[in-house]
Short mmCIF file of C-alpha atoms in Angstrom, two decimals:
data_model
loop_
_atom_site.label_atom_id
_atom_site.label_comp_id
_atom_site.label_asym_id
_atom_site.label_seq_id
_atom_site.Cartn_x
_atom_site.Cartn_y
_atom_site.Cartn_z
CA MET Z 1 35.32 -22.34 -111.82
CA LYS Z 2 33.92 -23.81 -108.74
CA LYS Z 3 34.71 -22.16 -105.64
CA ILE Z 4 35.85 -24.02 -102.45
CA LEU Z 5 36.37 -22.25 -98.98
CA VAL Z 6 38.25 -24.15 -96.28
CA ILE Z 7 37.81 -22.73 -93.06
CA GLY Z 8 40.72 -23.40 -90.72
CA GLY Z 9 42.86 -23.87 -93.86
CA ASN Z 10 45.73 -23.61 -91.96
CA GLY Z 11 44.74 -26.16 -89.01
CA GLN Z 12 45.66 -29.78 -89.57
CA LEU Z 13 42.83 -30.99 -92.14
CA GLY Z 14 43.00 -27.79 -93.74
CA SER Z 15 46.88 -28.35 -94.13
CA CYS Z 16 45.57 -31.67 -95.88
CA ILE Z 17 43.90 -30.58 -98.49
CA ARG Z 18 45.93 -27.41 -99.48
CA LYS Z 19 48.46 -30.40 -99.50
CA ILE Z 20 46.37 -32.15 -102.30
CA ALA Z 21 44.42 -28.85 -103.66
CA SER Z 22 47.07 -28.78 -107.09
CA GLU Z 23 45.70 -31.78 -108.34
CA PHE Z 24 41.94 -30.44 -108.76
CA GLU Z 25 42.93 -26.53 -109.52
CA LEU Z 26 42.25 -27.36 -113.34
CA ASP Z 27 37.95 -27.69 -111.72
CA TYR Z 28 38.26 -25.94 -108.85
CA GLU Z 29 39.54 -22.10 -107.35
CA PHE Z 30 40.52 -22.96 -103.65
CA SER Z 31 40.64 -20.09 -101.07
CA PHE Z 32 42.36 -20.74 -97.15
CA THR Z 33 41.68 -18.75 -94.05
CA ASP Z 34 42.22 -18.72 -90.19
CA SER Z 35 40.80 -17.08 -88.00
CA GLN Z 36 42.60 -13.56 -88.38
CA THR Z 37 40.58 -13.60 -92.39
CA VAL Z 38 37.66 -15.13 -90.54
CA ASP Z 39 36.68 -15.13 -86.82
CA ILE Z 40 33.50 -17.63 -87.16
CA THR Z 41 32.42 -16.63 -84.17
CA ASN Z 42 31.66 -12.81 -85.94
CA GLU Z 43 28.51 -13.09 -87.58
CA ASP Z 44 29.26 -10.13 -89.40
CA GLN Z 45 32.80 -10.52 -90.43
CA VAL Z 46 31.46 -14.71 -91.80
CA ASN Z 47 28.84 -12.88 -93.91
CA SER Z 48 31.11 -10.26 -94.98
CA PHE Z 49 33.85 -12.48 -96.49
CA PHE Z 50 30.82 -14.95 -97.88
CA THR Z 51 29.31 -12.20 -99.89
CA GLU Z 52 32.61 -11.34 -101.38
CA TYR Z 53 33.63 -14.22 -102.04
CA LYS Z 54 30.58 -16.14 -102.67
CA PRO Z 55 31.73 -19.70 -102.62
CA ASP Z 56 29.94 -23.15 -103.91
CA TYR Z 57 31.41 -25.15 -101.05
CA CYS Z 58 32.61 -24.45 -97.63
CA ILE Z 59 34.75 -26.92 -95.51
CA ASN Z 60 34.38 -26.17 -92.03
CA ALA Z 61 38.55 -27.06 -91.16
CA SER Z 62 38.16 -25.02 -88.04
CA ALA Z 63 37.06 -26.62 -84.61
CA TYR Z 64 38.17 -25.87 -80.92
CA THR Z 65 39.73 -29.48 -80.50
CA ALA Z 66 41.48 -29.10 -76.59
CA VAL Z 67 39.11 -31.52 -75.11
CA ASP Z 68 40.39 -31.06 -71.60
CA LEU Z 69 40.49 -27.34 -71.46
CA ALA Z 70 37.02 -27.12 -72.60
CA GLU Z 71 35.96 -28.02 -69.24
CA LYS Z 72 36.88 -24.96 -68.05
CA GLU Z 73 36.21 -22.96 -71.61
CA ASN Z 74 33.19 -23.84 -72.16
CA GLU Z 75 31.93 -20.66 -73.60
CA LYS Z 76 34.25 -20.52 -75.63
CA ALA Z 77 34.32 -24.00 -76.74
CA PHE Z 78 30.77 -23.21 -78.22
CA ALA Z 79 31.46 -19.98 -79.78
CA VAL Z 80 33.79 -22.22 -82.34
CA ASN Z 81 31.63 -25.62 -82.01
CA ALA Z 82 28.58 -24.25 -82.27
CA ASP Z 83 27.37 -21.00 -82.54
CA GLY Z 84 30.48 -20.47 -85.63
CA VAL Z 85 29.33 -23.46 -87.29
CA GLY Z 86 25.16 -21.88 -87.42
CA TYR Z 87 27.03 -18.46 -88.97
CA LEU Z 88 29.15 -20.39 -91.43
CA ALA Z 89 25.43 -22.74 -92.17
CA GLN Z 90 23.66 -19.10 -93.10
CA ALA Z 91 25.91 -17.56 -94.71
CA CYS Z 92 26.14 -20.79 -96.93
CA LYS Z 93 22.39 -21.13 -97.18
CA ASP Z 94 22.27 -17.28 -98.26
CA ILE Z 95 24.43 -17.94 -101.09
CA ASN Z 96 23.28 -21.53 -102.23
CA ALA Z 97 26.03 -23.18 -100.64
CA ILE Z 98 27.23 -26.73 -100.04
CA LEU Z 99 28.15 -26.88 -96.37
CA ILE Z 100 31.30 -29.47 -95.69
CA HIS Z 101 31.59 -29.65 -91.68
CA VAL Z 102 33.88 -31.97 -89.47
CA SER Z 103 32.30 -33.21 -86.75
CA THR Z 104 33.72 -35.83 -84.43
CA ASP Z 105 33.15 -39.75 -83.00
CA TYR Z 106 33.02 -37.49 -79.07
CA VAL Z 107 28.66 -37.26 -79.98
CA PHE Z 108 28.83 -40.55 -78.65
CA ASP Z 109 29.32 -41.98 -75.26
CA GLY Z 110 30.67 -44.97 -75.85
CA GLU Z 111 28.98 -47.33 -73.98
CA THR Z 112 28.56 -50.21 -76.86
CA ASN Z 113 30.42 -53.24 -78.51
CA LEU Z 114 29.20 -52.48 -81.18
CA CYS Z 115 30.35 -49.40 -83.83
CA TYR Z 116 27.84 -47.00 -83.91
CA SER Z 117 26.30 -45.77 -87.14
CA GLU Z 118 24.70 -42.28 -88.70
CA ASP Z 119 21.44 -42.89 -86.74
CA ASP Z 120 22.53 -43.81 -83.29
CA PHE Z 121 21.40 -42.02 -80.33
CA THR Z 122 24.13 -39.26 -79.40
CA ASN Z 123 25.26 -38.73 -76.28
CA PRO Z 124 28.09 -36.80 -75.40
CA ILE Z 125 30.14 -36.71 -72.07
CA GLY Z 126 32.45 -33.77 -72.15
CA VAL Z 127 31.89 -30.46 -73.23
CA TYR Z 128 33.70 -31.00 -76.53
CA GLY Z 129 31.09 -33.20 -77.80
CA GLU Z 130 28.61 -31.74 -76.57
CA SER Z 131 29.85 -27.81 -78.22
CA LYS Z 132 30.34 -30.46 -81.65
CA LEU Z 133 26.87 -32.16 -81.26
CA LYS Z 134 25.55 -28.26 -81.34
CA GLY Z 135 27.21 -27.36 -84.14
CA GLU Z 136 25.78 -30.85 -85.67
CA GLU Z 137 21.95 -29.87 -84.76
CA LEU Z 138 22.48 -25.69 -86.07
CA ALA Z 139 24.35 -26.46 -89.35
CA MET Z 140 21.22 -29.69 -90.27
CA GLU Z 141 18.45 -27.08 -89.02
CA ILE Z 142 19.96 -23.95 -90.63
CA ASN Z 143 20.88 -25.28 -94.01
CA PRO Z 144 19.48 -28.27 -95.80
CA LYS Z 145 22.61 -28.75 -97.76
CA THR Z 146 24.70 -29.50 -95.17
CA ILE Z 147 26.89 -32.61 -94.90
CA ILE Z 148 28.53 -33.54 -91.77
CA LEU Z 149 31.52 -35.79 -91.29
CA ARG Z 150 31.95 -37.24 -88.10
CA THR Z 151 35.78 -38.30 -87.97
CA SER Z 152 38.38 -39.79 -85.28
CA TRP Z 153 41.70 -39.90 -83.49
CA LEU Z 154 43.18 -37.06 -86.58
CA TYR Z 155 46.70 -36.81 -87.28
CA SER Z 156 49.06 -35.93 -90.08
CA GLU Z 157 52.23 -34.37 -90.78
CA PHE Z 158 50.86 -31.24 -89.62
CA ASN Z 159 50.48 -29.30 -86.46
CA LYS Z 160 49.88 -31.31 -82.98
CA ASN Z 161 48.62 -34.68 -82.33
CA PHE Z 162 48.77 -37.87 -81.13
CA VAL Z 163 51.55 -39.24 -83.68
CA LYS Z 164 53.58 -35.98 -83.52
CA THR Z 165 53.73 -36.11 -79.64
CA MET Z 166 54.60 -39.70 -79.42
CA LEU Z 167 57.01 -39.00 -82.07
CA ASN Z 168 58.83 -36.57 -80.45
CA LEU Z 169 58.16 -38.68 -76.27
CA PHE Z 170 60.06 -41.88 -77.87
CA SER Z 171 63.09 -39.82 -78.20
CA GLN Z 172 63.40 -38.13 -74.88
CA LYS Z 173 62.06 -41.18 -72.66
CA ASP Z 174 63.60 -45.30 -72.25
CA GLU Z 175 59.37 -46.16 -71.29
CA LEU Z 176 56.17 -44.79 -71.47
CA GLY Z 177 52.40 -45.97 -70.39
CA ILE Z 178 49.24 -45.23 -72.64
CA VAL Z 179 46.43 -45.66 -72.44
CA GLY Z 180 44.78 -49.38 -73.40
CA ASP Z 181 41.26 -49.67 -72.26
CA GLN Z 182 39.67 -46.89 -75.09
CA PHE Z 183 39.05 -48.40 -78.38
CA GLY Z 184 38.72 -46.00 -81.14
CA GLN Z 185 39.92 -45.55 -85.10
CA PRO Z 186 42.61 -43.71 -85.93
CA THR Z 187 42.25 -41.14 -89.23
CA ASN Z 188 45.18 -40.03 -91.49
CA ALA Z 189 44.15 -36.36 -92.03
CA THR Z 190 44.99 -37.02 -96.05
CA ASP Z 191 42.60 -39.51 -96.30
CA LEU Z 192 39.73 -37.27 -94.80
CA ALA Z 193 40.93 -34.59 -97.66
CA GLU Z 194 40.66 -36.70 -99.84
CA ALA Z 195 37.46 -38.22 -99.02
CA ILE Z 196 36.14 -34.60 -98.90
CA MET Z 197 37.40 -33.49 -102.17
CA SER Z 198 36.11 -37.16 -103.80
CA ILE Z 199 32.74 -36.26 -102.11
CA ILE Z 200 32.87 -32.43 -104.02
CA GLU Z 201 33.36 -34.24 -106.67
CA THR Z 202 30.37 -36.40 -106.67
CA ARG Z 203 27.39 -35.37 -109.37
CA GLU Z 204 24.40 -35.91 -107.45
CA LYS Z 205 24.69 -35.15 -103.63
CA LYS Z 206 23.16 -36.82 -100.87
CA TYR Z 207 22.68 -34.54 -97.59
CA GLY Z 208 23.48 -35.50 -94.06
CA ILE Z 209 25.37 -37.37 -91.38
CA PHE Z 210 28.41 -39.75 -92.35
CA HIS Z 211 31.33 -41.40 -91.02
CA PHE Z 212 34.62 -41.12 -92.04
CA SER Z 213 37.57 -43.09 -90.81
CA ASN Z 214 40.50 -45.21 -91.28
CA TYR Z 215 39.94 -49.03 -89.58
CA PRO Z 216 39.50 -51.20 -88.12
CA GLU Z 217 38.85 -50.09 -84.38
CA THR Z 218 42.25 -49.94 -81.74
CA THR Z 219 43.79 -48.81 -78.76
CA TRP Z 220 45.63 -45.29 -77.62
CA PHE Z 221 48.37 -48.54 -76.52
CA GLU Z 222 48.00 -50.86 -80.14
CA PHE Z 223 47.99 -47.23 -81.75
CA ALA Z 224 51.24 -45.82 -79.77
CA GLU Z 225 53.21 -49.63 -80.65
CA LYS Z 226 52.61 -49.56 -84.08
CA ILE Z 227 54.11 -45.67 -84.33
CA ALA Z 228 57.41 -47.06 -82.18
CA GLU Z 229 57.40 -50.03 -84.68
CA PHE Z 230 57.06 -48.18 -87.63
CA SER Z 231 59.59 -45.19 -86.51
CA GLY Z 232 62.23 -47.95 -85.34
CA SER Z 233 61.65 -46.71 -81.85
CA LYS Z 234 63.19 -49.20 -79.10
CA ILE Z 235 60.78 -47.67 -76.37
CA LYS Z 236 59.13 -49.75 -73.76
CA LEU Z 237 55.48 -48.88 -73.59
CA ASN Z 238 53.18 -50.15 -70.50
CA LYS Z 239 49.32 -50.90 -70.87
CA LEU Z 240 47.47 -48.32 -68.55
CA THR Z 241 44.04 -48.29 -68.45
CA THR Z 242 41.51 -45.11 -67.63
CA ASP Z 243 41.48 -45.00 -64.02
CA GLN Z 244 45.20 -44.90 -63.99
CA TYR Z 245 45.88 -41.78 -66.39
CA PRO Z 246 42.60 -39.73 -64.89
CA THR Z 247 42.13 -36.10 -67.04
CA PRO Z 248 39.73 -33.53 -66.91
CA ALA Z 249 37.67 -34.63 -69.46
CA LYS Z 250 36.04 -38.33 -69.67
CA ARG Z 251 36.28 -39.63 -73.34
CA PRO Z 252 34.44 -42.49 -74.49
CA LYS Z 253 35.21 -46.33 -74.35
CA ARG Z 254 34.15 -47.22 -77.13
CA SER Z 255 33.48 -44.78 -80.01
CA THR Z 256 34.78 -46.93 -83.16
CA MET Z 257 32.14 -45.37 -86.00
CA CYS Z 258 30.15 -47.89 -88.72
CA LEU Z 259 31.58 -46.58 -92.39
CA ASP Z 260 28.93 -48.17 -94.45
CA LYS Z 261 27.15 -44.99 -95.42
CA ILE Z 262 29.80 -43.15 -96.86
CA GLU Z 263 31.24 -46.09 -99.02
CA LYS Z 264 27.51 -47.04 -100.19
CA VAL Z 265 26.41 -43.26 -100.85
CA TYR Z 266 29.77 -41.57 -101.84
CA ASN Z 267 31.87 -44.88 -103.17
CA VAL Z 268 34.27 -43.50 -100.34
CA GLU Z 269 36.99 -45.78 -99.83
CA THR Z 270 38.53 -46.28 -96.50
CA ARG Z 271 41.68 -47.49 -95.63
CA HIS Z 272 43.48 -50.01 -93.07
CA TRP Z 273 44.90 -46.92 -90.22
CA GLU Z 274 48.07 -49.35 -90.04
CA ASN Z 275 49.01 -48.46 -93.77
CA SER Z 276 47.72 -44.57 -93.58
CA LEU Z 277 50.01 -44.69 -90.28
CA GLU Z 278 53.05 -46.13 -91.81
CA GLU Z 279 52.69 -43.31 -94.92
CA CYS Z 280 52.46 -40.66 -92.34
CA ILE Z 281 55.62 -41.44 -90.54
CA GLU Z 282 57.43 -42.21 -93.57
CA ILE Z 283 56.69 -38.56 -94.51
CA LEU Z 284 57.63 -37.99 -91.18
CA GLN Z 285 60.84 -39.09 -91.25
CA SER Z 286 61.72 -37.61 -94.72
CA ASN Z 287 61.07 -34.14 -93.86
CA LYS Z 288 63.69 -34.27 -90.82
#
């Protein structure tokens, strides 16, 4: 039986992998860790755990994701998103394991009207994106058996995310301003978890960088409108410009990613973001 180690097992993506793990338990043994079990910024701890557990696959679902705080906590962001990824890549290489590492659309500057392919020039405009790009580079340099999945605007029924924040604010406010001039692709973390398992189940592995998200592109404002619609909220939403809602870290204006490669290479189906969002909100409302 193949062993799958999930780093960041209590995070959004890790929780979604845990949710679907029972569907694969006849073929795979799952182990979920958190930062208390394995601190990926501690190289000795990583090596010790890998030597003992010897996974066949390591899914790195952990990350420093505080985009604005990263501007102040530069060292912490790089320790988790870059150095830690390098340690995981080396530990995987030492035992001939496959590393599946999750990255971000924020490796791009967003200064385009087209979608980004995996080969397009990266140019992050904030510390978070810079640290994630460095992690990609280290992983690819150290372990040839690495699959990087760039995703975007991740949400789920678990932990903190835009969808849950909006639902909370809708219950407290009569109106809300949302940025309407930044474009991207909302992604249900369960869809990403299922894509990862599809890749693991594919016999002939192709390594390298792949993009995965739901489609098509939208704005934060339109995303919020659909959250309101699907949840039955009557809140009044006002469209803001980026200039009207300044943040410590710059966001890409349009970080839309092309999804052709993962569909062709791994036969992974991508879903319309509205369908995935509606499912997530139904789960959240049934959990109340």
